[in-house]
């Protein structure tokens, strides 16, 4: 699959496809073509590239390429818009550039989500900022095998308006200095090295995030200082909120999660403030059971002070005996983590909001809790 940027010179598309499908070895014949352009660029593409007489079809016929090569239906023509959604004729403000970056990023991310495709992207057309944004998007969402290129065209053909690709037979065109023969042109691709971070973006749970946010958080993670959103627990609505995303939990799950959150929030150990974890805020399962009265109090508080007392496991309340409590605790904790991962993602970023085990030496007690810095844990809706 090919992605080409286009300004007012649509020839960069056929030059790119010629270099991929004809000139280079091994040949690569994209089955689909996506064109990213402006409103004025779209008119130029429609007038010169598309249709039975367009340059795309002429390229297929000239080199006997498959009829299904680089298909470009209407939905593959992407017209860039400003922040209000109005089609752009040009990128003239920083707001335009930001809006364009988000659109290019969404396109690349969406196409890269298909494991059966390989992306071949050309940054030769359009404004320089479009090429820079495409390169950034491909680096953040690209996978092994995805490629970025710049098109190199031998002079004077880079300044011949009617040149679209080198022909097999002599073809006279009018150049800036007089007649030229298109069969003498040389077109090649220069591969642009990129660092493909798509797997890291997925592991960090950043799929669907804004381009600026993705770039900032990947950089922060690489530097060991991942920026994290506060964890907000709302007892009144039995919900957890992270970065505007809300997760609803039933009372027994909310009570258990709140217990771990309270321990982390109230921890004053200096090492924990720096993101480490200690025994005080990361309890063993037996320690959670030993303070079962506090867990029951939270459960009653979340239920609205119903005063249910000790209830069987089927009611959702923590069981009384240690033998019954352990499987209840494991099952409830697993359900909490599943709900959180479903919304925040299963990568390292989302994992900071789940109840996870603390790495320990063999034979040491197994401790679990939140890995968030205590200052990021907030609780609202408490009684009293």
mmCIF file of C-alpha atoms in Angstrom:
data_model
loop_
_atom_site.group_PDB
_atom_site.id
_atom_site.type_symbol
_atom_site.label_atom_id
_atom_site.label_comp_id
_atom_site.label_asym_id
_atom_site.label_seq_id
_atom_site.Cartn_x
_atom_site.Cartn_y
_atom_site.Cartn_z
ATOM 1 C CA UNK A 1 0.000 0.000 0.000
ATOM 2 C CA UNK A 2 1.322 3.429 -0.968
ATOM 3 C CA UNK A 3 0.695 6.804 0.684
ATOM 4 C CA UNK A 4 1.656 9.878 -1.329
ATOM 5 C CA UNK A 5 1.542 13.539 -0.367
ATOM 6 C CA UNK A 6 0.486 15.898 -3.142
ATOM 7 C CA UNK A 7 0.536 19.665 -3.474
ATOM 8 C CA UNK A 8 0.120 21.176 -6.925
ATOM 9 C CA UNK A 9 2.393 18.658 -8.696
ATOM 10 C CA UNK A 10 0.604 15.288 -8.901
ATOM 11 C CA UNK A 11 3.503 13.813 -10.883
ATOM 12 C CA UNK A 12 5.178 12.865 -7.589
ATOM 13 C CA UNK A 13 2.596 10.089 -7.297
ATOM 14 C CA UNK A 14 3.404 8.368 -10.602
ATOM 15 C CA UNK A 15 7.113 9.018 -10.110
ATOM 16 C CA UNK A 16 6.925 7.225 -6.754
ATOM 17 C CA UNK A 17 4.916 4.320 -8.159
ATOM 18 C CA UNK A 18 7.216 4.000 -11.180
ATOM 19 C CA UNK A 19 10.252 3.802 -8.904
ATOM 20 C CA UNK A 20 8.584 1.178 -6.696
ATOM 21 C CA UNK A 21 6.921 -0.975 -9.339
ATOM 22 C CA UNK A 22 9.340 -0.658 -12.268
ATOM 23 C CA UNK A 23 12.770 0.758 -11.485
ATOM 24 C CA UNK A 24 13.817 -0.838 -8.222
ATOM 25 C CA UNK A 25 14.674 -4.459 -7.472
ATOM 26 C CA UNK A 26 12.899 -6.293 -6.090
ATOM 27 C CA UNK A 27 9.872 -4.601 -7.529
ATOM 28 C CA UNK A 28 7.040 -3.554 -5.217
ATOM 29 C CA UNK A 29 3.616 -3.083 -6.800
ATOM 30 C CA UNK A 30 1.239 -1.516 -4.236
ATOM 31 C CA UNK A 31 -2.304 -2.796 -4.536
ATOM 32 C CA UNK A 32 -3.765 0.425 -3.139
ATOM 33 C CA UNK A 33 -2.869 4.100 -3.308
ATOM 34 C CA UNK A 34 -3.827 6.732 -0.746
ATOM 35 C CA UNK A 35 -3.362 10.373 -1.762
ATOM 36 C CA UNK A 36 -3.166 13.095 0.893
ATOM 37 C CA UNK A 37 -3.664 16.571 -0.544
ATOM 38 C CA UNK A 38 -5.407 19.939 -0.308
ATOM 39 C CA UNK A 39 -8.584 21.056 -2.038
ATOM 40 C CA UNK A 40 -6.622 22.622 -4.899
ATOM 41 C CA UNK A 41 -4.358 19.589 -5.016
ATOM 42 C CA UNK A 42 -7.378 17.309 -5.363
ATOM 43 C CA UNK A 43 -8.466 19.162 -8.496
ATOM 44 C CA UNK A 44 -4.996 18.658 -10.005
ATOM 45 C CA UNK A 45 -5.025 14.951 -9.085
ATOM 46 C CA UNK A 46 -8.431 14.438 -10.656
ATOM 47 C CA UNK A 47 -7.413 16.254 -13.830
ATOM 48 C CA UNK A 48 -4.102 14.454 -14.408
ATOM 49 C CA UNK A 49 -3.947 11.124 -12.564
ATOM 50 C CA UNK A 50 -7.387 9.550 -12.491
ATOM 51 C CA UNK A 51 -9.628 7.998 -15.097
ATOM 52 C CA UNK A 52 -8.953 5.924 -18.198
ATOM 53 C CA UNK A 53 -6.726 8.626 -19.686
ATOM 54 C CA UNK A 54 -5.028 9.549 -16.411
ATOM 55 C CA UNK A 55 -1.331 9.081 -15.703
ATOM 56 C CA UNK A 56 -1.974 6.195 -13.284
ATOM 57 C CA UNK A 57 -3.645 4.114 -15.979
ATOM 58 C CA UNK A 58 -1.013 5.098 -18.538
ATOM 59 C CA UNK A 59 1.690 3.873 -16.170
ATOM 60 C CA UNK A 60 -0.063 0.499 -15.779
ATOM 61 C CA UNK A 61 -0.417 0.108 -19.535
ATOM 62 C CA UNK A 62 3.106 1.339 -20.366
ATOM 63 C CA UNK A 63 4.750 -1.282 -18.146
ATOM 64 C CA UNK A 64 2.049 -3.968 -18.306
ATOM 65 C CA UNK A 65 1.345 -3.768 -14.598
ATOM 66 C CA UNK A 66 -1.678 -5.587 -13.128
ATOM 67 C CA UNK A 67 -4.999 -3.865 -13.713
ATOM 68 C CA UNK A 68 -5.574 -3.885 -9.943
ATOM 69 C CA UNK A 69 -2.298 -2.125 -9.145
ATOM 70 C CA UNK A 70 -2.443 1.018 -6.978
ATOM 71 C CA UNK A 71 -6.223 1.257 -6.917
ATOM 72 C CA UNK A 72 -7.357 4.704 -5.806
ATOM 73 C CA UNK A 73 -11.123 4.908 -5.226
ATOM 74 C CA UNK A 74 -12.699 8.123 -3.970
ATOM 75 C CA UNK A 75 -12.351 7.092 -0.333
ATOM 76 C CA UNK A 76 -8.564 6.912 -0.792
ATOM 77 C CA UNK A 77 -8.390 10.616 -1.674
ATOM 78 C CA UNK A 78 -7.859 12.464 1.593
ATOM 79 C CA UNK A 79 -8.447 16.222 1.476
ATOM 80 C CA UNK A 80 -6.863 17.990 4.434
ATOM 81 C CA UNK A 81 -9.070 20.280 6.518
ATOM 82 C CA UNK A 82 -8.543 22.995 9.096
ATOM 83 C CA UNK A 83 -9.563 22.760 12.752
ATOM 84 C CA UNK A 84 -13.183 23.605 11.861
ATOM 85 C CA UNK A 85 -13.365 20.863 9.274
ATOM 86 C CA UNK A 86 -13.219 23.183 6.241
ATOM 87 C CA UNK A 87 -11.075 21.925 3.329
ATOM 88 C CA UNK A 88 -7.658 23.606 3.126
ATOM 89 C CA UNK A 89 -6.199 25.166 0.000
ATOM 90 C CA UNK A 90 -2.856 25.600 1.759
ATOM 91 C CA UNK A 91 -1.234 25.284 5.177
ATOM 92 C CA UNK A 92 -0.605 28.846 6.292
ATOM 93 C CA UNK A 93 -0.976 28.873 10.105
ATOM 94 C CA UNK A 94 0.269 26.835 13.035
ATOM 95 C CA UNK A 95 -3.352 25.817 13.695
ATOM 96 C CA UNK A 96 -3.575 24.454 10.140
ATOM 97 C CA UNK A 97 -0.358 22.515 10.689
ATOM 98 C CA UNK A 98 -1.648 20.989 13.935
ATOM 99 C CA UNK A 99 -4.925 19.954 12.295
ATOM 100 C CA UNK A 100 -3.078 18.446 9.323
ATOM 101 C CA UNK A 101 -0.776 16.519 11.640
ATOM 102 C CA UNK A 102 -3.720 14.896 13.391
ATOM 103 C CA UNK A 103 -5.312 13.881 10.082
ATOM 104 C CA UNK A 104 -2.108 12.380 8.698
ATOM 105 C CA UNK A 105 -1.489 10.588 11.985
ATOM 106 C CA UNK A 106 -4.994 9.078 12.043
ATOM 107 C CA UNK A 107 -4.601 7.878 8.471
ATOM 108 C CA UNK A 108 -1.221 6.241 9.085
ATOM 109 C CA UNK A 109 -2.379 4.736 12.373
ATOM 110 C CA UNK A 110 -5.519 3.319 10.794
ATOM 111 C CA UNK A 111 -3.687 1.775 7.837
ATOM 112 C CA UNK A 112 -0.918 0.428 10.086
ATOM 113 C CA UNK A 113 -3.503 -1.379 12.225
ATOM 114 C CA UNK A 114 -3.927 -3.939 9.432
ATOM 115 C CA UNK A 115 -1.232 -6.599 9.958
ATOM 116 C CA UNK A 116 -1.565 -7.757 6.355
ATOM 117 C CA UNK A 117 -0.393 -4.456 4.862
ATOM 118 C CA UNK A 118 3.003 -2.827 4.419
ATOM 119 C CA UNK A 119 3.124 0.954 4.044
ATOM 120 C CA UNK A 120 5.308 2.644 1.417
ATOM 121 C CA UNK A 121 5.124 6.381 2.060
ATOM 122 C CA UNK A 122 6.401 9.211 -0.135
ATOM 123 C CA UNK A 123 7.020 12.637 1.363
ATOM 124 C CA UNK A 124 8.013 14.229 -1.955
ATOM 125 C CA UNK A 125 4.836 16.272 -2.558
ATOM 126 C CA UNK A 126 3.063 19.099 -0.787
ATOM 127 C CA UNK A 127 4.379 21.536 1.763
ATOM 128 C CA UNK A 128 7.522 20.619 3.670
ATOM 129 C CA UNK A 129 5.477 20.575 6.862
ATOM 130 C CA UNK A 130 3.294 17.817 5.358
ATOM 131 C CA UNK A 131 6.381 15.694 4.721
ATOM 132 C CA UNK A 132 7.678 16.301 8.237
ATOM 133 C CA UNK A 133 4.313 15.342 9.739
ATOM 134 C CA UNK A 134 4.090 12.179 7.630
ATOM 135 C CA UNK A 135 7.582 11.180 8.758
ATOM 136 C CA UNK A 136 6.619 11.749 12.407
ATOM 137 C CA UNK A 137 3.366 9.801 12.050
ATOM 138 C CA UNK A 138 5.110 6.861 10.388
ATOM 139 C CA UNK A 139 7.807 6.790 13.056
ATOM 140 C CA UNK A 140 5.213 6.728 15.838
ATOM 141 C CA UNK A 141 2.882 4.190 14.240
ATOM 142 C CA UNK A 142 5.110 2.317 11.787
ATOM 143 C CA UNK A 143 5.981 -1.354 12.020
ATOM 144 C CA UNK A 144 8.921 -3.361 10.721
ATOM 145 C CA UNK A 145 8.696 -3.294 6.948
ATOM 146 C CA UNK A 146 6.981 0.076 6.622
ATOM 147 C CA UNK A 147 9.094 2.474 4.535
ATOM 148 C CA UNK A 148 9.501 6.191 3.937
ATOM 149 C CA UNK A 149 10.934 7.597 0.691
ATOM 150 C CA UNK A 150 11.827 10.768 -1.135
ATOM 151 C CA UNK A 151 11.618 10.793 -4.947
ATOM 152 C CA UNK A 152 14.681 11.803 -6.967
ATOM 153 C CA UNK A 153 14.092 12.923 -10.587
ATOM 154 C CA UNK A 154 16.950 13.695 -12.952
ATOM 155 C CA UNK A 155 17.029 17.237 -14.404
ATOM 156 C CA UNK A 156 15.522 18.812 -16.384
ATOM 157 C CA UNK A 157 12.537 16.458 -15.927
ATOM 158 C CA UNK A 158 11.956 17.715 -12.395
ATOM 159 C CA UNK A 159 10.850 20.981 -14.071
ATOM 160 C CA UNK A 160 8.841 19.586 -16.983
ATOM 161 C CA UNK A 161 5.100 20.097 -16.260
ATOM 162 C CA UNK A 162 3.896 17.207 -18.430
ATOM 163 C CA UNK A 163 6.397 14.631 -17.183
ATOM 164 C CA UNK A 164 4.883 11.870 -15.030
ATOM 165 C CA UNK A 165 7.260 8.891 -15.425
ATOM 166 C CA UNK A 166 10.007 7.649 -17.748
ATOM 167 C CA UNK A 167 8.531 5.997 -20.838
ATOM 168 C CA UNK A 168 9.729 2.808 -22.558
ATOM 169 C CA UNK A 169 9.701 4.444 -25.996
ATOM 170 C CA UNK A 170 10.683 7.973 -27.072
ATOM 171 C CA UNK A 171 8.169 10.556 -25.908
ATOM 172 C CA UNK A 172 8.783 14.213 -26.734
ATOM 173 C CA UNK A 173 7.864 16.773 -24.062
ATOM 174 C CA UNK A 174 8.472 20.507 -23.774
ATOM 175 C CA UNK A 175 10.970 21.398 -21.092
ATOM 176 C CA UNK A 176 12.153 24.788 -19.788
ATOM 177 C CA UNK A 177 15.079 24.746 -22.215
ATOM 178 C CA UNK A 178 13.357 23.122 -25.174
ATOM 179 C CA UNK A 179 12.233 19.624 -26.240
ATOM 180 C CA UNK A 180 13.125 16.647 -24.001
ATOM 181 C CA UNK A 181 12.559 12.908 -24.319
ATOM 182 C CA UNK A 182 10.736 11.271 -21.379
ATOM 183 C CA UNK A 183 12.420 7.931 -22.133
ATOM 184 C CA UNK A 184 15.752 9.463 -21.085
ATOM 185 C CA UNK A 185 14.557 10.423 -17.603
ATOM 186 C CA UNK A 186 15.849 8.701 -14.485
ATOM 187 C CA UNK A 187 13.627 8.365 -11.402
ATOM 188 C CA UNK A 188 14.643 6.675 -8.155
ATOM 189 C CA UNK A 189 13.667 6.519 -4.524
ATOM 190 C CA UNK A 190 15.881 7.564 -1.628
ATOM 191 C CA UNK A 191 14.913 5.589 1.473
ATOM 192 C CA UNK A 192 14.604 7.839 4.534
ATOM 193 C CA UNK A 193 15.782 6.098 7.743
ATOM 194 C CA UNK A 194 13.167 6.132 10.503
ATOM 195 C CA UNK A 195 12.866 4.659 13.983
ATOM 196 C CA UNK A 196 9.629 2.641 13.996
ATOM 197 C CA UNK A 197 7.938 3.010 17.368
ATOM 198 C CA UNK A 198 4.527 1.534 16.599
ATOM 199 C CA UNK A 199 4.965 -1.348 19.043
ATOM 200 C CA UNK A 200 5.967 1.053 21.835
ATOM 201 C CA UNK A 201 2.926 3.252 21.156
ATOM 202 C CA UNK A 202 0.650 0.230 21.386
ATOM 203 C CA UNK A 203 2.310 -1.000 24.591
ATOM 204 C CA UNK A 204 1.890 2.441 26.155
ATOM 205 C CA UNK A 205 -1.827 2.378 25.371
ATOM 206 C CA UNK A 206 -1.614 5.511 23.208
ATOM 207 C CA UNK A 207 -3.582 4.260 20.199
ATOM 208 C CA UNK A 208 -6.107 6.956 19.282
ATOM 209 C CA UNK A 209 -4.274 9.726 21.138
ATOM 210 C CA UNK A 210 -3.358 13.054 19.559
ATOM 211 C CA UNK A 211 -0.100 13.171 17.593
ATOM 212 C CA UNK A 212 1.456 15.717 19.955
ATOM 213 C CA UNK A 213 0.527 13.613 22.997
ATOM 214 C CA UNK A 214 1.840 10.402 21.464
ATOM 215 C CA UNK A 215 5.160 12.030 20.594
ATOM 216 C CA UNK A 216 5.523 13.580 24.060
ATOM 217 C CA UNK A 217 4.706 10.408 25.965
ATOM 218 C CA UNK A 218 6.916 8.154 23.849
ATOM 219 C CA UNK A 219 9.774 10.590 24.415
ATOM 220 C CA UNK A 220 9.016 10.721 28.135
ATOM 221 C CA UNK A 221 8.898 6.935 28.366
ATOM 222 C CA UNK A 222 12.217 6.647 26.530
ATOM 223 C CA UNK A 223 13.712 9.095 29.015
ATOM 224 C CA UNK A 224 12.222 7.225 31.975
ATOM 225 C CA UNK A 225 9.816 9.972 32.956
ATOM 226 C CA UNK A 226 6.466 8.921 31.510
ATOM 227 C CA UNK A 227 3.813 11.531 32.185
ATOM 228 C CA UNK A 228 0.815 10.019 33.948
ATOM 229 C CA UNK A 229 -2.701 11.343 34.459
ATOM 230 C CA UNK A 230 -4.126 11.533 37.995
ATOM 231 C CA UNK A 231 -6.233 8.609 39.163
ATOM 232 C CA UNK A 232 -9.591 9.905 40.432
ATOM 233 C CA UNK A 233 -11.911 7.620 42.390
ATOM 234 C CA UNK A 234 -15.497 8.853 42.786
ATOM 235 C CA UNK A 235 -17.272 6.833 45.471
ATOM 236 C CA UNK A 236 -20.645 8.470 44.884
ATOM 237 C CA UNK A 237 -20.730 7.352 41.254
ATOM 238 C CA UNK A 238 -18.673 4.175 41.846
ATOM 239 C CA UNK A 239 -16.301 5.141 39.086
ATOM 240 C CA UNK A 240 -12.613 5.568 38.293
ATOM 241 C CA UNK A 241 -11.448 8.330 35.960
ATOM 242 C CA UNK A 242 -8.073 8.633 34.203
ATOM 243 C CA UNK A 243 -7.362 11.299 31.588
ATOM 244 C CA UNK A 244 -11.060 11.883 30.892
ATOM 245 C CA UNK A 245 -11.801 8.155 30.571
ATOM 246 C CA UNK A 246 -14.316 6.828 33.087
ATOM 247 C CA UNK A 247 -14.489 3.243 34.340
ATOM 248 C CA UNK A 248 -17.526 2.083 36.317
ATOM 249 C CA UNK A 249 -16.990 -0.628 38.927
ATOM 250 C CA UNK A 250 -19.514 -2.621 41.021
ATOM 251 C CA UNK A 251 -19.345 -2.049 44.808
ATOM 252 C CA UNK A 252 -17.132 -5.022 45.746
ATOM 253 C CA UNK A 253 -14.576 -4.183 43.028
ATOM 254 C CA UNK A 254 -14.685 -0.478 43.875
ATOM 255 C CA UNK A 255 -14.123 -1.237 47.567
ATOM 256 C CA UNK A 256 -11.099 -3.426 46.893
ATOM 257 C CA UNK A 257 -9.596 -0.972 44.408
ATOM 258 C CA UNK A 258 -10.181 1.892 46.840
ATOM 259 C CA UNK A 259 -8.386 -0.093 49.552
ATOM 260 C CA UNK A 260 -5.265 -0.388 47.421
ATOM 261 C CA UNK A 261 -5.617 3.239 46.300
ATOM 262 C CA UNK A 262 -5.936 4.491 49.888
ATOM 263 C CA UNK A 263 -2.790 2.632 50.952
ATOM 264 C CA UNK A 264 -0.837 4.140 48.072
ATOM 265 C CA UNK A 265 -2.317 7.633 48.480
ATOM 266 C CA UNK A 266 -1.518 7.759 52.193
ATOM 267 C CA UNK A 267 2.038 6.436 51.858
ATOM 268 C CA UNK A 268 4.654 8.971 52.950
ATOM 269 C CA UNK A 269 7.776 6.986 52.131
ATOM 270 C CA UNK A 270 10.223 9.081 50.145
ATOM 271 C CA UNK A 271 11.028 6.219 47.803
ATOM 272 C CA UNK A 272 7.336 5.886 46.880
ATOM 273 C CA UNK A 273 7.054 9.594 46.125
ATOM 274 C CA UNK A 274 9.759 8.996 43.525
ATOM 275 C CA UNK A 275 7.735 6.165 41.949
ATOM 276 C CA UNK A 276 9.134 3.196 43.898
ATOM 277 C CA UNK A 277 7.007 0.831 46.019
ATOM 278 C CA UNK A 278 7.285 -0.241 49.658
ATOM 279 C CA UNK A 279 5.770 -2.861 51.970
ATOM 280 C CA UNK A 280 3.633 -0.231 53.686
ATOM 281 C CA UNK A 281 1.521 0.528 50.588
ATOM 282 C CA UNK A 282 1.856 -2.809 48.784
ATOM 283 C CA UNK A 283 0.173 -5.405 51.055
ATOM 284 C CA UNK A 284 0.228 -9.178 50.835
ATOM 285 C CA UNK A 285 -3.100 -10.964 50.426
ATOM 286 C CA UNK A 286 -2.969 -12.048 54.066
ATOM 287 C CA UNK A 287 -2.452 -8.423 55.151
ATOM 288 C CA UNK A 288 -5.515 -7.387 53.156
ATOM 289 C CA UNK A 289 -7.444 -10.120 54.973
ATOM 290 C CA UNK A 290 -6.088 -9.051 58.401
ATOM 291 C CA UNK A 291 -7.619 -5.605 57.790
ATOM 292 C CA UNK A 292 -10.827 -6.999 56.377
ATOM 293 C CA UNK A 293 -12.846 -4.742 58.685
ATOM 294 C CA UNK A 294 -11.531 -1.715 56.790
ATOM 295 C CA UNK A 295 -12.442 -3.340 53.473
ATOM 296 C CA UNK A 296 -15.956 -4.056 54.763
ATOM 297 C CA UNK A 297 -16.298 -0.458 55.927
ATOM 298 C CA UNK A 298 -15.401 0.761 52.437
ATOM 299 C CA UNK A 299 -17.887 -1.688 50.938
ATOM 300 C CA UNK A 300 -20.693 -0.385 53.179
ATOM 301 C CA UNK A 301 -19.707 3.212 52.401
ATOM 302 C CA UNK A 302 -19.860 2.590 48.663
ATOM 303 C CA UNK A 303 -23.169 0.731 48.988
ATOM 304 C CA UNK A 304 -24.575 3.773 50.796
ATOM 305 C CA UNK A 305 -24.291 2.719 54.440
ATOM 306 C CA UNK A 306 -26.605 -0.277 54.227
ATOM 307 C CA UNK A 307 -24.998 -1.940 57.266
ATOM 308 C CA UNK A 308 -25.018 -5.375 55.696
ATOM 309 C CA UNK A 309 -22.607 -6.902 58.163
ATOM 310 C CA UNK A 310 -20.781 -10.072 57.223
ATOM 311 C CA UNK A 311 -22.254 -11.554 54.051
ATOM 312 C CA UNK A 312 -21.548 -14.684 52.022
ATOM 313 C CA UNK A 313 -19.254 -14.463 49.030
ATOM 314 C CA UNK A 314 -22.179 -14.603 46.598
ATOM 315 C CA UNK A 315 -23.414 -11.183 47.774
ATOM 316 C CA UNK A 316 -20.228 -9.525 46.618
ATOM 317 C CA UNK A 317 -19.082 -8.646 50.143
ATOM 318 C CA UNK A 318 -15.653 -9.990 51.183
ATOM 319 C CA UNK A 319 -16.039 -13.487 52.758
ATOM 320 C CA UNK A 320 -15.254 -14.002 56.416
ATOM 321 C CA UNK A 321 -12.970 -17.027 56.410
ATOM 322 C CA UNK A 322 -9.427 -16.829 55.068
ATOM 323 C CA UNK A 323 -10.055 -19.976 53.036
ATOM 324 C CA UNK A 324 -12.935 -18.271 51.160
ATOM 325 C CA UNK A 325 -11.330 -14.828 51.185
ATOM 326 C CA UNK A 326 -8.252 -15.708 49.143
ATOM 327 C CA UNK A 327 -10.078 -16.864 45.986
ATOM 328 C CA UNK A 328 -12.544 -13.966 46.358
ATOM 329 C CA UNK A 329 -9.647 -11.519 46.540
ATOM 330 C CA UNK A 330 -7.878 -12.997 43.513
ATOM 331 C CA UNK A 331 -11.050 -13.065 41.423
ATOM 332 C CA UNK A 332 -12.181 -9.554 42.377
ATOM 333 C CA UNK A 333 -8.717 -8.085 41.813
ATOM 334 C CA UNK A 334 -8.526 -9.771 38.407
ATOM 335 C CA UNK A 335 -11.888 -8.310 37.419
ATOM 336 C CA UNK A 336 -10.806 -4.823 38.487
ATOM 337 C CA UNK A 337 -7.637 -5.061 36.410
ATOM 338 C CA UNK A 338 -9.567 -6.373 33.403
ATOM 339 C CA UNK A 339 -11.967 -3.408 33.522
ATOM 340 C CA UNK A 340 -9.086 -0.938 33.727
ATOM 341 C CA UNK A 341 -7.073 -2.541 30.932
ATOM 342 C CA UNK A 342 -10.121 -2.618 28.689
ATOM 343 C CA UNK A 343 -10.304 1.196 28.853
ATOM 344 C CA UNK A 344 -6.683 2.260 29.367
ATOM 345 C CA UNK A 345 -4.884 -0.445 27.404
ATOM 346 C CA UNK A 346 -2.739 -3.371 28.484
ATOM 347 C CA UNK A 347 0.656 -1.680 27.974
ATOM 348 C CA UNK A 348 3.037 -0.240 30.574
ATOM 349 C CA UNK A 349 1.114 3.034 30.836
ATOM 350 C CA UNK A 350 -2.224 1.376 31.558
ATOM 351 C CA UNK A 351 -0.581 -1.090 33.926
ATOM 352 C CA UNK A 352 0.362 1.755 36.270
ATOM 353 C CA UNK A 353 -3.349 2.055 37.165
ATOM 354 C CA UNK A 354 -3.895 -1.653 37.837
ATOM 355 C CA UNK A 355 -3.121 -3.645 40.983
ATOM 356 C CA UNK A 356 0.144 -5.346 40.110
ATOM 357 C CA UNK A 357 2.664 -7.522 41.868
ATOM 358 C CA UNK A 358 5.851 -5.955 43.169
ATOM 359 C CA UNK A 359 9.007 -7.553 41.735
ATOM 360 C CA UNK A 360 10.732 -9.363 44.608
ATOM 361 C CA UNK A 361 13.469 -11.833 45.387
ATOM 362 C CA UNK A 362 12.566 -15.557 45.291
ATOM 363 C CA UNK A 363 10.904 -16.635 48.532
ATOM 364 C CA UNK A 364 9.865 -13.099 49.527
ATOM 365 C CA UNK A 365 6.158 -12.439 50.303
ATOM 366 C CA UNK A 366 4.122 -11.556 47.237
ATOM 367 C CA UNK A 367 3.011 -7.957 47.554
ATOM 368 C CA UNK A 368 0.598 -6.082 45.300
ATOM 369 C CA UNK A 369 -0.629 -2.552 44.869
ATOM 370 C CA UNK A 370 -0.639 0.514 42.654
ATOM 371 C CA UNK A 371 2.590 1.696 41.040
ATOM 372 C CA UNK A 372 1.363 5.284 40.613
ATOM 373 C CA UNK A 373 3.112 8.012 42.595
ATOM 374 C CA UNK A 374 0.957 8.642 45.714
ATOM 375 C CA UNK A 375 0.371 12.272 44.745
ATOM 376 C CA UNK A 376 -1.565 11.225 41.652
ATOM 377 C CA UNK A 377 -4.198 9.248 43.581
ATOM 378 C CA UNK A 378 -7.319 11.313 44.416
ATOM 379 C CA UNK A 379 -10.569 10.228 46.106
ATOM 380 C CA UNK A 380 -13.877 12.109 45.967
ATOM 381 C CA UNK A 381 -17.337 11.489 47.392
ATOM 382 C CA UNK A 382 -16.280 10.273 50.841
ATOM 383 C CA UNK A 383 -18.739 10.429 53.706
ATOM 384 C CA UNK A 384 -18.067 12.889 56.465
#
